[in-house]
Amino acid sequence: MSELLDFATEHYILSTSWVIIVLLLIANLVKYRFSSVKVLSPQEATIATNRNGVFVDVRSEEEYAAGHIQGARHIPLEKIRAGETKPLEKFKDAPIVFVCNHGNQAKTAANIMAKQEYSEASVLQGGMHAWRNASFPVSKKKTTGKKAK
């Protein structure tokens, strides 16, 4: 025990950094655990959207055009932050799965919508990266924003 204290005293910057990292990890786990937003695998997301739900792609126009989930509505994160969410009003009580490249922007969008009482806002875990790795279909066509049947 005294060796640990000696190390911590001699390397206080390293020790402090380690403690901060551990605290941040714990805070992130607690935040994730108590979040009202669900994180869904590609398979779970497909099942959810098949229950009259919708995928919402929050990436940039260029990223969306490079490949997106067929039938996904394109509403960039900036528009969601600005409150331009009228196209989603009919999905207030239906599953909405937010999609980005890896899931970070989608989490932000889903949290915004959950605060506006969208009861089934969720995130595609791993984003388009996970979708492609699961060998799910990707469309490069520009959609009209209507859900594919």
Backbone as a chain_set.jsonl record, in Angstrom:
{"seq": "MSELLDFATEHYILSTSWVIIVLLLIANLVKYRFSSVKVLSPQEATIATNRNGVFVDVRSEEEYAAGHIQGARHIPLEKIRAGETKPLEKFKDAPIVFVCNHGNQAKTAANIMAKQEYSEASVLQGGMHAWRNASFPVSKKKTTGKKAK", "coords": {"N": [[0.832, -1.189, 0.0], [1.959, 1.212, 0.762], [3.747, 1.518, -1.294], [2.106, 2.099, -3.431], [1.071, 4.574, -2.631], [3.467, 6.016, -2.594], [4.111, 5.927, -5.321], [1.893, 7.326, -6.38], [2.326, 9.811, -5.222], [4.8, 10.569, -6.304], [4.218, 10.592, -8.997], [2.093, 12.436, -9.548], [0.624, 13.798, -11.541], [0.086, 11.838, -13.468], [-1.332, 10.051, -11.839], [-3.529, 11.624, -11.049], [-4.68, 12.07, -13.551], [-5.455, 9.47, -14.205], [-7.394, 8.953, -12.236], [-9.313, 10.873, -12.951], [-10.051, 9.936, -15.5], [-11.208, 7.452, -14.833], [-13.382, 8.357, -13.289], [-14.812, 9.781, -15.261], [-15.497, 7.676, -16.983], [-17.182, 6.191, -15.301], [-19.215, 8.096, -14.901], [-20.186, 8.283, -17.518], [-21.182, 5.683, -17.904], [-23.241, 5.667, -15.995], [-24.87, 7.698, -17.001], [-25.601, 6.545, -19.46], [-26.978, 4.293, -18.551], [-29.259, 5.346, -17.305], [-30.557, 6.7, -19.295], [-33.326, 7.646, -21.34], [-33.383, 6.947, -23.923], [-33.236, 4.319, -26.173], [-30.763, 2.0, -27.315], [-30.312, 0.368, -30.256], [-29.603, -2.683, -31.971], [-28.737, -3.372, -35.452], [-30.574, -5.363, -36.299], [-32.604, -5.241, -34.317], [-33.408, -2.613, -34.732], [-34.518, -2.737, -37.282], [-36.717, -4.401, -36.811], [-38.118, -2.723, -35.06], [-38.723, -0.491, -36.712], [-40.363, -1.709, -38.523], [-42.708, -1.782, -37.199], [-44.525, 0.314, -37.889], [-42.703, 2.39, -37.763], [-39.855, 4.602, -38.291], [-36.741, 5.284, -39.918], [-34.404, 7.822, -39.243], [-32.069, 9.721, -40.723], [-29.388, 11.556, -39.653], [-27.143, 12.663, -40.71], [-24.86, 14.627, -42.79], [-25.78, 16.086, -45.996], [-24.061, 15.153, -48.016], [-22.968, 12.82, -46.87], [-25.284, 11.337, -46.534], [-26.09, 11.033, -49.222], [-24.054, 9.406, -50.106], [-24.698, 6.929, -49.198], [-27.375, 5.356, -47.618], [-29.881, 4.094, -45.326], [-32.464, 2.342, -46.85], [-35.421, 4.092, -47.479], [-35.088, 5.769, -45.349], [-35.623, 8.832, -43.665], [-34.25, 12.002, -44.29], [-33.005, 14.175, -42.093], [-30.993, 16.533, -41.139], [-28.82, 16.87, -38.267], [-28.498, 19.523, -37.464], [-30.914, 20.718, -38.202], [-32.675, 19.404, -36.504], [-31.734, 20.282, -34.046], [-32.466, 22.933, -34.369], [-35.142, 22.753, -34.157], [-36.692, 22.015, -36.314], [-38.669, 19.837, -36.908], [-41.083, 19.001, -37.923], [-41.815, 17.035, -39.933], [-41.683, 14.705, -38.444], [-43.714, 14.602, -36.621], [-45.971, 12.917, -36.848], [-44.941, 10.564, -35.985], [-44.747, 10.574, -33.276], [-45.533, 8.771, -31.252], [-44.523, 6.46, -32.233], [-41.972, 4.069, -33.236], [-38.87, 5.634, -33.678], [-35.871, 5.565, -35.215], [-32.793, 6.867, -34.927], [-30.048, 7.666, -37.023], [-26.572, 7.824, -37.717], [-23.114, 8.106, -38.661], [-21.559, 6.605, -36.721], [-23.046, 6.644, -34.381], [-22.914, 8.705, -32.477], [-23.859, 11.373, -33.168], [-26.461, 10.671, -33.658], [-27.335, 9.899, -31.115], [-27.418, 12.375, -29.855], [-29.48, 13.624, -31.338], [-31.626, 11.867, -30.767], [-31.862, 12.207, -28.006], [-32.678, 14.894, -27.892], [-35.185, 14.685, -29.138], [-36.459, 12.906, -27.408], [-36.752, 14.494, -25.167], [-38.721, 16.098, -26.102], [-40.9, 14.575, -25.819], [-41.094, 12.353, -27.536], [-41.832, 9.225, -27.5], [-40.652, 6.796, -28.302], [-38.03, 7.2, -29.203], [-34.949, 6.218, -30.498], [-31.615, 4.851, -31.041], [-29.485, 3.773, -33.655], [-27.266, 1.395, -32.936], [-23.852, 1.767, -33.335], [-24.258, 2.932, -35.765], [-24.274, 3.698, -39.327], [-22.01, 2.321, -39.955], [-22.173, -0.089, -38.455], [-24.522, -1.039, -39.603], [-23.765, -1.546, -42.268], [-21.756, -3.46, -41.764], [-23.329, -5.524, -40.846], [-24.294, -6.424, -43.158], [-26.614, -5.319, -44.226], [-28.985, -3.807, -46.49], [-28.045, -0.921, -48.431], [-28.93, 2.195, -49.725], [-28.273, 4.347, -52.454], [-29.766, 6.099, -53.714], [-31.57, 9.128, -53.993], [-34.06, 9.739, -51.71], [-37.567, 10.466, -51.375], [-38.278, 10.99, -48.892], [-40.391, 9.588, -47.999], [-41.62, 6.71, -46.359], [-40.37, 3.557, -47.211], [-42.12, 0.777, -48.626]], "CA": [[0.0, 0.0, 0.0], [2.837, 2.383, 0.815], [4.342, 1.67, -2.624], [1.091, 2.765, -4.24], [1.063, 5.98, -2.215], [4.718, 6.614, -3.074], [3.961, 6.111, -6.766], [0.922, 8.401, -6.602], [2.955, 11.073, -4.819], [5.867, 10.897, -7.256], [3.63, 10.765, -10.336], [0.764, 12.976, -9.24], [-0.108, 14.15, -12.764], [-0.396, 10.572, -14.011], [-2.335, 9.524, -10.908], [-4.717, 12.471, -11.156], [-5.28, 11.787, -14.858], [-6.09, 8.158, -14.109], [-8.607, 9.105, -11.422], [-10.278, 11.627, -13.761], [-10.546, 9.037, -16.549], [-12.107, 6.484, -14.196], [-14.613, 9.068, -12.931], [-15.545, 10.057, -16.496], [-16.08, 6.409, -17.436], [-18.307, 5.883, -14.415], [-20.283, 9.055, -15.21], [-20.744, 7.899, -18.812], [-21.982, 4.477, -17.69], [-24.452, 6.054, -15.264], [-25.698, 8.449, -17.952], [-26.128, 5.567, -20.411], [-27.899, 3.401, -17.838], [-30.501, 6.028, -16.954], [-31.071, 7.413, -20.46], [-34.613, 7.147, -21.835], [-33.181, 6.582, -25.323], [-32.748, 2.954, -26.351], [-29.75, 1.757, -28.339], [-30.767, -0.852, -30.923], [-28.762, -3.316, -32.989], [-29.4, -3.272, -36.757], [-31.718, -6.274, -36.352], [-33.658, -4.678, -33.466], [-33.884, -1.383, -35.377], [-35.385, -3.151, -38.389], [-37.972, -4.868, -36.203], [-38.814, -1.543, -34.521], [-39.284, 0.335, -37.788], [-41.44, -2.472, -39.167], [-43.925, -1.517, -36.41], [-44.946, 1.671, -38.277], [-41.677, 3.351, -37.382], [-39.086, 5.241, -39.345], [-35.341, 5.622, -39.715], [-34.096, 9.226, -39.515], [-30.631, 9.888, -40.923], [-29.054, 12.918, -39.214], [-25.844, 13.039, -41.274], [-24.862, 15.692, -43.795], [-26.328, 15.731, -47.31], [-23.048, 14.378, -48.734], [-22.894, 11.493, -46.259], [-26.553, 10.677, -46.848], [-26.064, 10.677, -50.64], [-23.063, 8.345, -50.298], [-25.314, 5.659, -48.828], [-28.264, 5.457, -46.462], [-30.852, 3.016, -45.184], [-33.579, 2.549, -47.771], [-36.624, 4.632, -46.858], [-34.769, 6.669, -44.234], [-35.848, 10.266, -43.863], [-33.023, 12.761, -44.044], [-33.168, 15.418, -41.336], [-29.686, 16.764, -40.515], [-28.821, 17.189, -36.844], [-28.664, 20.973, -37.301], [-32.35, 21.017, -38.279], [-33.297, 18.896, -35.274], [-31.356, 21.247, -32.998], [-33.216, 24.17, -34.617], [-36.561, 22.49, -33.932], [-37.371, 21.768, -37.585], [-38.991, 18.408, -36.832], [-42.485, 18.805, -38.312], [-42.063, 15.755, -40.616], [-41.683, 13.584, -37.501], [-44.822, 14.717, -35.666], [-46.868, 11.757, -36.908], [-44.246, 9.432, -35.373], [-44.523, 10.914, -31.865], [-45.701, 7.571, -30.429], [-44.049, 5.317, -33.017], [-40.514, 3.937, -33.175], [-38.011, 6.462, -34.521], [-34.485, 5.141, -35.024], [-31.885, 7.878, -35.462], [-28.872, 7.044, -37.624], [-25.46, 8.635, -38.215], [-22.038, 7.193, -39.042], [-21.171, 5.684, -35.646], [-24.018, 6.675, -33.295], [-22.804, 9.85, -31.569], [-24.809, 12.42, -33.556], [-27.803, 10.098, -33.509], [-27.68, 9.974, -29.691], [-27.793, 13.765, -29.588], [-30.804, 13.838, -31.934], [-32.617, 11.082, -30.023], [-32.065, 12.859, -26.704], [-33.479, 16.101, -28.142], [-36.56, 14.279, -29.426], [-37.021, 12.303, -26.191], [-37.15, 15.616, -24.306], [-39.957, 16.629, -26.685], [-41.896, 13.532, -25.572], [-41.156, 11.297, -28.539], [-41.704, 8.125, -26.543], [-39.864, 5.659, -28.778], [-36.798, 7.64, -29.862], [-33.846, 5.295, -30.252], [-30.399, 5.065, -31.823], [-28.887, 2.591, -34.267], [-25.964, 1.156, -32.312], [-22.781, 1.656, -34.311], [-24.611, 3.721, -36.939], [-24.185, 3.101, -40.661], [-20.883, 1.385, -39.922], [-22.718, -1.372, -37.995], [-25.522, -1.461, -40.588], [-23.028, -2.143, -43.386], [-21.087, -4.675, -41.276], [-24.353, -6.565, -40.723], [-24.667, -6.725, -44.548], [-27.957, -4.836, -44.513], [-28.953, -3.03, -47.73], [-27.797, 0.521, -48.403], [-29.393, 2.847, -50.942], [-27.585, 5.588, -52.811], [-30.754, 6.923, -54.396], [-32.184, 10.183, -53.188], [-35.45, 9.382, -51.434], [-38.478, 11.597, -51.217], [-38.579, 11.133, -47.471], [-41.504, 8.714, -47.655], [-41.196, 5.399, -45.881], [-40.466, 2.489, -48.207], [-43.051, -0.299, -48.234]], "C": [[0.874, 1.25, 0.0], [3.51, 2.611, -0.534], [3.374, 2.403, -3.554], [1.03, 4.253, -3.91], [2.323, 6.695, -2.674], [4.634, 6.894, -4.574], [3.03, 7.286, -7.065], [1.518, 9.757, -6.265], [3.999, 11.509, -5.838], [5.317, 11.203, -8.649], [2.208, 11.305, -10.198], [-0.034, 13.347, -10.483], [-0.706, 12.885, -13.388], [-1.516, 10.0, -13.139], [-3.639, 10.305, -10.991], [-5.44, 12.209, -12.474], [-6.032, 10.466, -14.832], [-7.401, 8.248, -13.336], [-9.691, 9.831, -12.221], [-10.881, 10.731, -14.844], [-11.531, 8.023, -15.971], [-13.435, 7.148, -13.836], [-15.458, 9.385, -14.163], [-16.198, 8.787, -17.049], [-17.29, 6.023, -16.596], [-19.487, 6.804, -14.712], [-20.966, 8.692, -16.528], [-21.621, 6.652, -18.686], [-23.292, 4.79, -16.977], [-25.409, 6.786, -16.2], [-26.363, 7.489, -18.951], [-27.209, 4.705, -19.767], [-29.26, 4.056, -17.6], [-31.093, 6.841, -18.105], [-32.393, 6.797, -20.906], [-34.514, 6.683, -23.286], [-32.587, 5.174, -25.401], [-31.689, 2.919, -27.447], [-30.056, 0.39, -28.941], [-29.733, -1.372, -31.909], [-29.448, -3.135, -34.348], [-30.64, -4.171, -36.866], [-32.89, -5.716, -35.533], [-34.255, -3.419, -34.091], [-34.833, -1.709, -36.522], [-36.737, -3.617, -37.864], [-38.787, -3.678, -35.701], [-39.455, -0.721, -35.633], [-40.363, -0.402, -38.567], [-42.754, -2.343, -38.404], [-44.358, -0.061, -36.648], [-43.966, 2.742, -37.839], [-40.925, 3.884, -38.582], [-37.624, 5.379, -38.922], [-35.174, 7.1, -40.048], [-32.584, 9.365, -39.556], [-30.268, 11.336, -40.629], [-27.716, 13.397, -39.769], [-25.989, 14.166, -42.294], [-25.439, 15.169, -45.109], [-25.353, 14.836, -48.079], [-22.961, 12.949, -48.192], [-24.146, 10.681, -46.579], [-26.547, 10.184, -48.294], [-25.091, 9.533, -50.919], [-23.602, 6.967, -49.925], [-26.115, 5.789, -47.553], [-29.199, 4.249, -46.431], [-32.041, 3.33, -46.082], [-34.814, 3.009, -47.009], [-36.36, 5.579, -45.703], [-35.076, 8.11, -44.61], [-34.562, 10.99, -43.525], [-33.367, 14.081, -43.365], [-31.845, 15.654, -40.613], [-29.821, 17.204, -39.054], [-29.036, 18.681, -36.605], [-30.138, 21.362, -37.33], [-33.074, 20.542, -37.023], [-32.981, 19.835, -34.122], [-32.155, 22.54, -33.126], [-34.722, 23.973, -34.444], [-37.362, 22.238, -35.189], [-37.703, 20.276, -37.706], [-40.436, 18.096, -37.224], [-42.724, 17.477, -39.041], [-42.135, 14.546, -39.674], [-42.876, 13.584, -36.554], [-45.743, 13.508, -35.678], [-46.235, 10.502, -36.309], [-44.01, 9.641, -33.88], [-44.635, 9.696, -30.948], [-45.28, 6.302, -31.163], [-42.523, 5.222, -32.899], [-39.814, 4.855, -34.175], [-36.584, 6.049, -34.199], [-33.585, 6.158, -35.718], [-30.578, 7.218, -35.874], [-27.848, 8.115, -37.989], [-24.351, 7.656, -38.595], [-21.723, 6.157, -37.97], [-22.099, 5.718, -34.445], [-23.978, 7.904, -32.405], [-23.786, 10.97, -31.899], [-26.243, 11.93, -33.379], [-28.25, 10.14, -32.052], [-28.118, 11.382, -29.321], [-29.201, 14.035, -30.101], [-31.886, 13.105, -31.14], [-32.893, 11.698, -28.658], [-32.91, 14.12, -26.844], [-34.944, 15.713, -28.331], [-37.221, 13.632, -28.208], [-37.48, 13.389, -25.225], [-38.435, 16.273, -24.807], [-41.068, 15.574, -26.662], [-42.134, 12.591, -26.752], [-40.811, 10.018, -27.795], [-40.818, 6.973, -27.002], [-38.65, 6.084, -29.592], [-35.68, 6.678, -29.491], [-32.712, 5.573, -31.229], [-29.949, 3.736, -32.415], [-27.477, 2.441, -33.713], [-24.897, 0.956, -33.388], [-23.062, 2.359, -35.619], [-24.525, 2.95, -38.256], [-23.036, 2.106, -40.744], [-21.384, -0.007, -39.522], [-23.725, -1.927, -38.999], [-24.835, -2.163, -41.761], [-22.342, -3.446, -42.961], [-22.061, -5.834, -41.104], [-24.873, -6.999, -42.101], [-26.115, -6.375, -44.853], [-27.887, -3.919, -45.736], [-28.781, -1.526, -47.501], [-28.22, 1.081, -49.749], [-28.57, 4.098, -51.194], [-28.511, 6.509, -53.585], [-31.256, 7.988, -53.445], [-33.638, 9.8, -52.986], [-36.279, 10.639, -51.276], [-38.802, 11.844, -49.759], [-39.752, 10.278, -47.041], [-40.954, 7.35, -47.287], [-41.399, 4.362, -46.975], [-41.403, 1.399, -47.705], [-42.505, -1.631, -48.66]], "O": [[0.567, 2.229, -0.68], [3.813, 3.749, -0.893], [3.789, 3.229, -4.366], [0.948, 5.091, -4.808], [2.263, 7.849, -3.097], [5.035, 7.961, -5.04], [3.34, 8.136, -7.899], [1.244, 10.744, -6.947], [4.073, 12.685, -6.193], [5.902, 11.993, -9.39], [1.249, 10.698, -10.675], [-1.259, 13.222, -10.481], [-1.871, 12.874, -13.786], [-2.527, 9.522, -13.653], [-4.722, 9.72, -11.003], [-6.668, 12.135, -12.509], [-7.129, 10.362, -15.381], [-8.407, 7.673, -13.751], [-10.859, 9.445, -12.171], [-12.09, 10.765, -15.076], [-12.577, 7.767, -16.567], [-14.497, 6.565, -14.054], [-16.683, 9.272, -14.12], [-17.331, 8.831, -17.53], [-18.306, 5.578, -17.129], [-20.63, 6.35, -14.77], [-22.189, 8.784, -16.641], [-22.686, 6.579, -19.299], [-24.336, 4.236, -17.321], [-26.612, 6.528, -16.193], [-27.552, 7.618, -19.244], [-28.237, 4.426, -20.384], [-30.294, 3.392, -17.685], [-32.042, 7.597, -17.897], [-32.565, 5.579, -20.859], [-35.455, 6.093, -23.817], [-31.568, 4.88, -24.775], [-31.723, 3.714, -28.387], [-30.063, -0.62, -28.238], [-29.07, -0.596, -32.597], [-30.626, -2.778, -34.392], [-31.642, -3.774, -37.461], [-34.031, -5.718, -35.996], [-35.46, -3.183, -33.994], [-35.841, -1.027, -36.709], [-37.779, -3.263, -38.416], [-40.002, -3.628, -35.892], [-40.605, -0.3, -35.508], [-41.197, 0.234, -39.21], [-43.802, -2.749, -38.905], [-44.535, 0.698, -35.695], [-44.36, 3.878, -37.573], [-41.301, 3.653, -39.731], [-37.311, 5.562, -37.746], [-35.741, 7.58, -41.029], [-31.902, 9.153, -38.553], [-30.779, 12.248, -41.279], [-27.208, 14.433, -39.34], [-27.097, 14.598, -42.613], [-25.568, 13.961, -45.305], [-25.769, 13.871, -48.72], [-22.888, 11.989, -48.959], [-24.068, 9.485, -46.858], [-26.949, 9.053, -48.567], [-25.285, 8.772, -51.867], [-23.019, 5.95, -50.301], [-25.615, 6.266, -46.535], [-29.286, 3.487, -47.394], [-32.56, 4.446, -46.075], [-35.207, 2.396, -46.016], [-37.297, 6.137, -45.133], [-34.818, 8.545, -45.732], [-33.866, 10.626, -42.577], [-33.942, 14.982, -43.976], [-31.596, 15.039, -39.577], [-30.81, 17.826, -38.666], [-29.694, 19.06, -35.637], [-30.567, 22.234, -36.574], [-33.986, 21.212, -36.539], [-33.855, 20.149, -33.314], [-32.485, 23.172, -32.122], [-35.49, 24.926, -34.57], [-38.592, 22.244, -35.146], [-37.099, 19.553, -38.498], [-40.95, 17.031, -36.886], [-43.747, 16.837, -38.795], [-42.601, 13.479, -40.073], [-43.03, 12.655, -35.762], [-46.247, 13.108, -34.628], [-46.912, 9.488, -36.142], [-43.171, 8.966, -33.283], [-43.901, 9.601, -29.964], [-45.64, 5.197, -30.758], [-41.866, 6.186, -32.507], [-40.128, 4.851, -35.366], [-36.136, 6.165, -33.058], [-33.612, 6.294, -36.941], [-30.063, 6.337, -35.186], [-28.201, 9.177, -38.502], [-24.631, 6.48, -38.828], [-21.629, 4.966, -38.266], [-21.953, 4.883, -33.552], [-24.918, 8.134, -31.644], [-24.475, 11.467, -31.008], [-27.127, 12.696, -32.995], [-29.424, 10.389, -31.777], [-29.073, 11.564, -28.567], [-30.024, 14.609, -29.388], [-32.947, 13.668, -30.873], [-34.036, 11.708, -28.202], [-33.767, 14.386, -26.001], [-35.836, 16.335, -27.755], [-38.423, 13.797, -28.001], [-38.488, 13.223, -24.538], [-39.149, 16.922, -24.042], [-42.049, 15.676, -27.399], [-43.244, 12.094, -26.942], [-39.646, 9.756, -27.496], [-40.284, 6.242, -26.168], [-38.279, 5.416, -30.557], [-35.484, 6.361, -28.318], [-32.828, 6.413, -32.121], [-30.023, 2.698, -31.757], [-26.602, 3.262, -33.988], [-25.026, 0.082, -34.245], [-22.203, 2.387, -36.5], [-24.679, 1.73, -38.297], [-23.091, 1.153, -41.521], [-21.055, -0.994, -40.179], [-23.781, -3.136, -39.223], [-25.263, -3.233, -42.193], [-22.346, -4.423, -43.71], [-21.668, -6.996, -41.205], [-25.773, -7.833, -42.2], [-26.769, -7.053, -45.645], [-26.845, -3.318, -45.994], [-29.286, -0.952, -46.537], [-27.907, 0.508, -50.792], [-28.214, 4.818, -50.262], [-28.098, 7.569, -54.055], [-31.352, 7.767, -52.238], [-34.368, 9.564, -53.948], [-35.752, 11.732, -51.069], [-39.514, 12.791, -49.424], [-40.086, 10.234, -45.857], [-39.95, 6.898, -47.836], [-42.463, 4.294, -47.59], [-41.47, 1.13, -46.505], [-43.137, -2.66, -48.424]]}, "num_chains": 1, "name": "protein.A"}
